Short mmCIF file of C-alpha atoms in Angstrom, two decimals:
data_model
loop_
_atom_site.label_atom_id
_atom_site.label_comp_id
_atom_site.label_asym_id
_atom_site.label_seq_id
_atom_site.Cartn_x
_atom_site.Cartn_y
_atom_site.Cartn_z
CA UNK T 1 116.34 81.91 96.83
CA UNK T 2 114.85 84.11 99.54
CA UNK T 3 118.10 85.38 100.57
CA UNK T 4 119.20 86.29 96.98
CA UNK T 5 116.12 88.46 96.50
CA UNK T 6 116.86 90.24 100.00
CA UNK T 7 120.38 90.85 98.62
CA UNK T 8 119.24 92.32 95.14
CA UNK T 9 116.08 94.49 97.49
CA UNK T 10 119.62 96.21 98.96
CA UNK T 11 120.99 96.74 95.51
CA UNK T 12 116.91 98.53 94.48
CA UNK T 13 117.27 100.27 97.83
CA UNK T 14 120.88 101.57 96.57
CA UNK T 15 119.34 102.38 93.10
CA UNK T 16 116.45 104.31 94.06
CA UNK T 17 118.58 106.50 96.62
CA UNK T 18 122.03 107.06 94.71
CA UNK T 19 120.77 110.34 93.23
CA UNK T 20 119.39 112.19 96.41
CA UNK T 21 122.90 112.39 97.81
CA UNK T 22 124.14 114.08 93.80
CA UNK T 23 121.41 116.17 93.63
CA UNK T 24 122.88 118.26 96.99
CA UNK T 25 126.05 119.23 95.07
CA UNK T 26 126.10 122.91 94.72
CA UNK T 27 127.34 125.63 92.04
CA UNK T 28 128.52 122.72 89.41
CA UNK T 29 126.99 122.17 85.46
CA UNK T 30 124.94 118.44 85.81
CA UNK T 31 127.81 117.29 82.96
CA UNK T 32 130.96 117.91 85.14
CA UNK T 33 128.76 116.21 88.71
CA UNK T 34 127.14 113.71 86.52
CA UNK T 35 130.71 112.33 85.12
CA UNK T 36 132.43 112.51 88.55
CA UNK T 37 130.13 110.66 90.46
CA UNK T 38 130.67 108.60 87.17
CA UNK T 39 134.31 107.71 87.70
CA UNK T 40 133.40 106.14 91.75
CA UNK T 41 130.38 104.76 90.13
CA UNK T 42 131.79 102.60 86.69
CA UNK T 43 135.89 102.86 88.08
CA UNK T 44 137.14 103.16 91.06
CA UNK T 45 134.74 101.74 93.63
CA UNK T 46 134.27 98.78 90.71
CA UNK T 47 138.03 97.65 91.19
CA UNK T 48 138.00 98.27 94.60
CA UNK T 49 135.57 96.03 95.02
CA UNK T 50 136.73 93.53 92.72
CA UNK T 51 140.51 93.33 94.02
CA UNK T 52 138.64 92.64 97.49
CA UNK T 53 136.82 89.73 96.40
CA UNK T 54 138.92 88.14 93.52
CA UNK T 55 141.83 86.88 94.42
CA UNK T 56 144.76 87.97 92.04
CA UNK T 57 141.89 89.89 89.78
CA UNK T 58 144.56 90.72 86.78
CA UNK T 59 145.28 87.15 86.83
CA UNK T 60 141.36 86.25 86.32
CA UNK T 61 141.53 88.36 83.71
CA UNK T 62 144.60 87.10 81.87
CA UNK T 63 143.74 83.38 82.30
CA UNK T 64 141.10 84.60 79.79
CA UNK T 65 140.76 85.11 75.75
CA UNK T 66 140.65 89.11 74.45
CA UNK T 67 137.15 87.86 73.06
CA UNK T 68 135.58 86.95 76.37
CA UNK T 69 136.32 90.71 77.08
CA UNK T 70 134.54 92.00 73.73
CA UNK T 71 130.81 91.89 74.44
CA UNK T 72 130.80 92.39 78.31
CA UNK T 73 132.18 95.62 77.06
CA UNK T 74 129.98 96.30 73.97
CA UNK T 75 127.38 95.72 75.73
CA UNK T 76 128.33 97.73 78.60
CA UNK T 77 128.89 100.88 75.73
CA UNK T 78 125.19 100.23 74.56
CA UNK T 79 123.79 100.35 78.20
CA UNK T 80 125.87 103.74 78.13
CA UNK T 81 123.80 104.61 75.20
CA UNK T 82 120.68 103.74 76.23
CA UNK T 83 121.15 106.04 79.39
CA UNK T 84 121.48 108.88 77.49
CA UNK T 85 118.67 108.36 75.07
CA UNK T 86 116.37 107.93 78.47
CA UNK T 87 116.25 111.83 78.87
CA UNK T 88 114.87 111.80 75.06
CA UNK T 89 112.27 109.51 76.20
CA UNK T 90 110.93 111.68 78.99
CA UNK T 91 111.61 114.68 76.82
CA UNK T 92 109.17 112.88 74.17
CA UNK T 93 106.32 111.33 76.17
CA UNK T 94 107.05 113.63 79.32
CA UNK T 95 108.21 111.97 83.13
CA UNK T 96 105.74 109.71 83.91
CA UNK T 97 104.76 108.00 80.83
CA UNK T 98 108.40 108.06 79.49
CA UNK T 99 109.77 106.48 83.12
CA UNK T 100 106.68 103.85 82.66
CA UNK T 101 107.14 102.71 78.75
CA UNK T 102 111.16 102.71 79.28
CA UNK T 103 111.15 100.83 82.28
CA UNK T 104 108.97 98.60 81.27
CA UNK T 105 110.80 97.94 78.52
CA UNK T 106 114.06 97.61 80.20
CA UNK T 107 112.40 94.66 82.16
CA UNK T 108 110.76 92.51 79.86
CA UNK T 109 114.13 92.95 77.28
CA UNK T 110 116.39 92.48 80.13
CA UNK T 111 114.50 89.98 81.81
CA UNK T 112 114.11 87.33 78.77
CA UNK T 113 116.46 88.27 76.11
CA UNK T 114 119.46 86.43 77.95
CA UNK T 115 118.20 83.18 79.12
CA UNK T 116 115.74 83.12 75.03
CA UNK T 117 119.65 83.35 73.73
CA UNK T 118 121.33 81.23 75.92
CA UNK T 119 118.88 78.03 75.74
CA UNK T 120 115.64 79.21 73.86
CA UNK T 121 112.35 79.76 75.02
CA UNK T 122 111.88 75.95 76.12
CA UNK T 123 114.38 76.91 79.00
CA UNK T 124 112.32 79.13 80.80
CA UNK T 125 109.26 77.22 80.24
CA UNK T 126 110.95 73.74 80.97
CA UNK T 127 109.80 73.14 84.45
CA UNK T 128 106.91 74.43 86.17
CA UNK T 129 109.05 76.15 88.54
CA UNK T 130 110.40 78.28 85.46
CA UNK T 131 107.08 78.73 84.65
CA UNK T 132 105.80 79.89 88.15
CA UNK T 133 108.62 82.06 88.10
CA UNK T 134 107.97 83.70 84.75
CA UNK T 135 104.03 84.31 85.77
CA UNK T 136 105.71 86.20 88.61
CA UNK T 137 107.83 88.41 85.80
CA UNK T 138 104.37 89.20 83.57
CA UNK T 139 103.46 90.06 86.86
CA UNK T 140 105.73 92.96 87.94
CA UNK T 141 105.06 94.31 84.09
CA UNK T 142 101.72 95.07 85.38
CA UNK T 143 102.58 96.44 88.60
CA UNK T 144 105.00 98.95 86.16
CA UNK T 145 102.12 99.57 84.50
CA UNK T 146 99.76 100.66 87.47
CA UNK T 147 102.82 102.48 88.07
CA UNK T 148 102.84 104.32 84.78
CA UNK T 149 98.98 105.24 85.24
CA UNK T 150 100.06 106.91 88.85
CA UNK T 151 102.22 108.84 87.21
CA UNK T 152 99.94 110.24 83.81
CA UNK T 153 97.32 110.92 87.05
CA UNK T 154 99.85 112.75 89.30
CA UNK T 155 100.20 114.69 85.81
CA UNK T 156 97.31 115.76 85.24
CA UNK T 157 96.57 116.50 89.02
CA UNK T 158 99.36 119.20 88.87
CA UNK T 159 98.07 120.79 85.79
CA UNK T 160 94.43 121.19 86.21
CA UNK T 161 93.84 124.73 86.24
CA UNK T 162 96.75 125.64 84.18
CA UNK T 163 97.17 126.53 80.66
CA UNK T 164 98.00 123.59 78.33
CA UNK T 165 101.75 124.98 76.78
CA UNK T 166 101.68 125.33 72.74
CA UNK T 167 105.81 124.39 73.02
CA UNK T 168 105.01 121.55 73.91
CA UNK T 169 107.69 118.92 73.18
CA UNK T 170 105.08 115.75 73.32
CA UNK T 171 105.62 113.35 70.18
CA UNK T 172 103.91 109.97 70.78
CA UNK T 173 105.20 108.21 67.82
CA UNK T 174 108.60 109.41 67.80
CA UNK T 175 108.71 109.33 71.74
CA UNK T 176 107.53 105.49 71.82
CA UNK T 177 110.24 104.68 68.75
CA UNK T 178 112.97 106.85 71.33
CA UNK T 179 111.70 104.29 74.80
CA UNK T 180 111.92 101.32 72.38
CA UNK T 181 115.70 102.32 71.74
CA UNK T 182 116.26 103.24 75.58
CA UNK T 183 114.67 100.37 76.82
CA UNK T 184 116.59 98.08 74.52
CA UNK T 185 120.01 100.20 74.94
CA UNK T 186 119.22 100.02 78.60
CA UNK T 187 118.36 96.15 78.85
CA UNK T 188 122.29 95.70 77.24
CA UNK T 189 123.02 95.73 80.79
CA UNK T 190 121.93 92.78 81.58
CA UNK T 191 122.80 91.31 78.08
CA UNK T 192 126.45 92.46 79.39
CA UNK T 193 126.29 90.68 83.11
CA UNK T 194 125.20 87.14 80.68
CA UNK T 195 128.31 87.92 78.47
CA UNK T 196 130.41 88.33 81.25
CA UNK T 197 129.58 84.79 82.80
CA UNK T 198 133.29 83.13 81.51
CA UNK T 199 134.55 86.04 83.44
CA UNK T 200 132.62 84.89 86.57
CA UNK T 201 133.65 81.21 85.98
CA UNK T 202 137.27 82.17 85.51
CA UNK T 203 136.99 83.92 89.37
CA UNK T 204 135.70 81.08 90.95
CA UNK T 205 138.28 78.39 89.32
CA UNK T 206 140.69 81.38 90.83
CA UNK T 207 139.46 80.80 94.25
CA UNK T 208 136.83 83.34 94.09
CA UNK T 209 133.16 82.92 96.32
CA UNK T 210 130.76 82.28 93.97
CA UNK T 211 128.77 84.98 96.23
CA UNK T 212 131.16 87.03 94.66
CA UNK T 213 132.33 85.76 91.09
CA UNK T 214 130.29 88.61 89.24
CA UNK T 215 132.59 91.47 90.28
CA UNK T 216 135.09 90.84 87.91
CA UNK T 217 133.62 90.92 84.84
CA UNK T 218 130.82 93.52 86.09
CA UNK T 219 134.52 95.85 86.07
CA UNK T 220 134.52 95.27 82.24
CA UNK T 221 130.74 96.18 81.43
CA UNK T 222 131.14 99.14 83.39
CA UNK T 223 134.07 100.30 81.45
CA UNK T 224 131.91 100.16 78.31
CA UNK T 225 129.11 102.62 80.03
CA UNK T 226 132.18 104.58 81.37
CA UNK T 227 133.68 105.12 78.04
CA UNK T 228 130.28 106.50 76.54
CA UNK T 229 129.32 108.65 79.24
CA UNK T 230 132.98 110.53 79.70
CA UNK T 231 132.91 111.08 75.88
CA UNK T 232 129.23 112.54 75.96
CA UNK T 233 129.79 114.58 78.95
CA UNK T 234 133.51 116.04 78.01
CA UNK T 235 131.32 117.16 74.65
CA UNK T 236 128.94 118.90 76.36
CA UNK T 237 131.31 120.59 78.66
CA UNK T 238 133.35 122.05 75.71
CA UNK T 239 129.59 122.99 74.35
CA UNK T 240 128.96 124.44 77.87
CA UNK T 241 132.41 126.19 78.59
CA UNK T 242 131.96 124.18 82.14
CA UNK T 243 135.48 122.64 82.04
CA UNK T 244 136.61 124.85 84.46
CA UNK T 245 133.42 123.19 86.81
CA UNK T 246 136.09 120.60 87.95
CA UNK T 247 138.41 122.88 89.44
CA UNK T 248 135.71 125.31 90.38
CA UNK T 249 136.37 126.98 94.12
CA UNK T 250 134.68 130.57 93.93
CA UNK T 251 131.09 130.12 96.15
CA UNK T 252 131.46 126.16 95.51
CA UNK T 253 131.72 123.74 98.48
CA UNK T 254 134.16 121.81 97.19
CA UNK T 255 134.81 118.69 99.90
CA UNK T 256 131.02 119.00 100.40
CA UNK T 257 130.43 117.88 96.81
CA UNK T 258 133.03 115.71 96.42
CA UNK T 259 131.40 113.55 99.60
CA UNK T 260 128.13 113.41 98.34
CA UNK T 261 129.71 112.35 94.75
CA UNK T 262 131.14 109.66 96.24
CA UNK T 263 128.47 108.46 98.25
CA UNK T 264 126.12 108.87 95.44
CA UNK T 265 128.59 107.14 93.26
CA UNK T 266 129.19 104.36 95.56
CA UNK T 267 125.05 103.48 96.02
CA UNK T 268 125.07 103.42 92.00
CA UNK T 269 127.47 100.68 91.66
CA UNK T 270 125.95 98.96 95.15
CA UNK T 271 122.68 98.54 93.08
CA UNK T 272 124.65 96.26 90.34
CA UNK T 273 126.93 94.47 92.93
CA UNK T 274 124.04 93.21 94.90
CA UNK T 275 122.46 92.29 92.28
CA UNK T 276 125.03 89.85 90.97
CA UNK T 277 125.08 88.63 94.17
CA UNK T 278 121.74 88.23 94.56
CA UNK T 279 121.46 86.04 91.46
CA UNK T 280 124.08 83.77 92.28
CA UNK T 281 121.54 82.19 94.97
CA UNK T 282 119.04 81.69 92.69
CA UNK T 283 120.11 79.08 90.93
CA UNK T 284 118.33 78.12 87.99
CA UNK T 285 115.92 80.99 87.91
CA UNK T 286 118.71 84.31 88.23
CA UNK T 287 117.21 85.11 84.84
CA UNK T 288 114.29 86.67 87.44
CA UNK T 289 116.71 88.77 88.99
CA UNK T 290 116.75 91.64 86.61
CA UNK T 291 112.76 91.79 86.77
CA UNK T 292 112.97 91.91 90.56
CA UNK T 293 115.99 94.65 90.41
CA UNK T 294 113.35 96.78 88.33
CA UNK T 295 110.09 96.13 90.31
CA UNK T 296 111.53 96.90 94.09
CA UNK T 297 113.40 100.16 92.55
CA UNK T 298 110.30 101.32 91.44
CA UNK T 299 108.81 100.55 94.94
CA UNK T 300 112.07 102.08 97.05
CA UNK T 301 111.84 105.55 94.29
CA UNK T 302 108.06 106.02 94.78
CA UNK T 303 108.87 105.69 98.87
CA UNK T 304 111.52 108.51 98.24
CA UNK T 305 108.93 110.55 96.34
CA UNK T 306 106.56 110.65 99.16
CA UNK T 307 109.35 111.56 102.23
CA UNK T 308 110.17 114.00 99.80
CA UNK T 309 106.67 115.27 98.98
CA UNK T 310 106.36 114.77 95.42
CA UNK T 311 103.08 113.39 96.00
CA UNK T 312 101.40 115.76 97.67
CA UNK T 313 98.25 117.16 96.54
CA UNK T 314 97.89 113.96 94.15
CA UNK T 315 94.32 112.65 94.22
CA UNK T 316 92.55 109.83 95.59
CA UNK T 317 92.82 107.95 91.99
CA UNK T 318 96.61 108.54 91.50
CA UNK T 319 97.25 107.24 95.08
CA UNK T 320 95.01 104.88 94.48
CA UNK T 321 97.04 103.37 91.54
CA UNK T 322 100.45 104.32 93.70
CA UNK T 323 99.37 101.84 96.07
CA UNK T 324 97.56 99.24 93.71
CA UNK T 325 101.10 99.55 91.90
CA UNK T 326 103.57 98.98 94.71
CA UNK T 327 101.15 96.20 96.14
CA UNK T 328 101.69 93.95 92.71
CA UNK T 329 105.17 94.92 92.41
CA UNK T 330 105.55 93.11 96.04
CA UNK T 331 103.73 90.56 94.77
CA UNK T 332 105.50 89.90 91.59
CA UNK T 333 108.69 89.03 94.22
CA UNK T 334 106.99 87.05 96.32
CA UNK T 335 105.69 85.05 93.56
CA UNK T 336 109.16 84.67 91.98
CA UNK T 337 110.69 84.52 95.18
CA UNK T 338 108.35 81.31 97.06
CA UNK T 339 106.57 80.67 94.36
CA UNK T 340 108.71 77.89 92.83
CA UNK T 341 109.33 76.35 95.72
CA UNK T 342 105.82 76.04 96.86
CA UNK T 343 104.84 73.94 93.48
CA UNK T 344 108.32 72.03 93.91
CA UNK T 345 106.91 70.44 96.80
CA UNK T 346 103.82 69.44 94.77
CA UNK T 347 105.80 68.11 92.10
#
């Protein structure tokens, strides 16, 4: 249990960094970066992967039925969705309180939804290990929460003294209807990974680890986001006249970019592979996984955000919920991650 949480911490760690390495590339539209990285993150580094740890991975795939490829992928298409509708919700209810209500969302949905379908509500609460575990999930909503509140705080810390804009883009009701359909699109992620599960079966009857049986059908979800997100961004860059950003030389360091797009790229998919290898050491409760995947991102990003000093000036409140956040956040995976085994002994 303890060394499947460690595994998914690597896979927040890789989450919370994979964008500091894209954000360096110079002289090229965020469409034309965003979609390269893309193609490492949902393609090639995928398959890479996948051929590495599945033996014969094309014959995995056609020991299976077309429909046990359907909702890994339609799922994987919605997640794409959802990703793009994010940047609505921050537009809406601005950074901190769109990146709190989203999340948030994304958790609980992502969390629950799967296991609710897969054996009903009496699974989760069937044991008091479950339930132990499931206390530790409510949990790391709160620490998201605390999180949320450091974030309104840093707000209004950076504006005091400034004149409120009248262009203002804020729209609570149709921002929170925008991070209900983000968080849900979002969540299809993990809806995808549970859909994919014959996949995972079909790798280990292959001669697959089961430390590694979720990389081949993780390849299939990511297709689905991959489709969605090189349709959206070829739009914009016939909106944008950037097409010509991909063969772009003139003041653009070229092999620079193209290194930190691929390292970027790479920690993005890193994020998801731990995680699927993180929850197959957690047994009966890898249903917690997605919470925990959530909760330590949150923890590793606000970590960035201080080396990189967006928290300075913020006052003794905002810090104050900062730390109060991370601190339950921490706590929500130790509870999930000893908790159970501390009443097992009891019971």
């Amino acid at each position: 249990m303890l060394g499947g949480i460690l595994l998914i911490a690597l896979g927040s760690f890789s989450a919370a960094s994979f964008y500091v390495p894209i954000s360096k590339t110079k002289n090229i539209a965020w469409e034309v970066y965003w979609l390269m990285a893309g193609i490492f993150s949902w393609l090639i580094v995928p398959f890479l992967v996948a051929f590495a740890t599945v033996p014969d991975l094309f014959g995995v795939y056609g020991s299976l039925e077309s429909s046990d490829f359907v909702w890994p992928f339609i799922f994987g298409a919605l997640w794409g969705v959802g990703g793009l509708t994010y940047g609505m919700t921050l537009r809406y209810l601005g950074v901190s309180l769109g990146i709190a209500i989203a999340n948030g969302i994304i958790s609980v949905f992502g969390t629950l939804v799967p296991p609710i379908y897969q054996g009903g509500i009496g699974a989760i609460i069937s044991t008091p290990e479950n339930i132990v575990s499931l206390f530790g999930v409510l949990v790391s909503i709160v620490g998201i929460a605390f999180m949320g509140m450091a974030g309104i705080n840093k707000d209004k810390d950076i504006s005091k003294g400034n004149e409120p804009k009248g262009d203002s883009d804020f729209n609570l009701k149709l921002g929170l209807i925008v991070a209900v359909v983000s968080g849900l699109m979002s969540a299809c992620f993990s809806f995808g990974l549970a859909a994919a599960k014959p996949i995972a079966e079909a790798a280990v009857r292959n001669g697959a680890e089961p430390l590694y049986q979720g990389n081949a059908g993780l390849c299939i979800v990511l297709l689905g986001g991959l489709l969605v997100n090189l349709v959206y961004c070829l739009v914009k860059s016939v909106q944008n006249h950037t097409l010509g950003d991909w063969v772009k030389t003139t003041n653009t360091p070229v092999l620079r970019n193209w290194i930190f797009l691929i390292i970027g790229g790479s920690l993005w998919y890193f994020q998801m592979m731990f995680l699927e290898m993180g929850k197959s050491r957690m047994g009966d409760l890898e249903y917690t996984a997605w919470a925990i995947l959530m909760s330590l991102t949150i923890v590793f990003s606000t970590a960035w955000g201080f080396f990189n000093g967006e928290w300075k000036g913020a006052s003794r409140k905002t810090l104050t919920f900062v730390f109060a956040g991370i601190g339950i956040l921490i706590l929500s995976a130790i509870i999930i991650g000893i908790g159970p085994n501390i009443v097992k002994s009891y019971y």
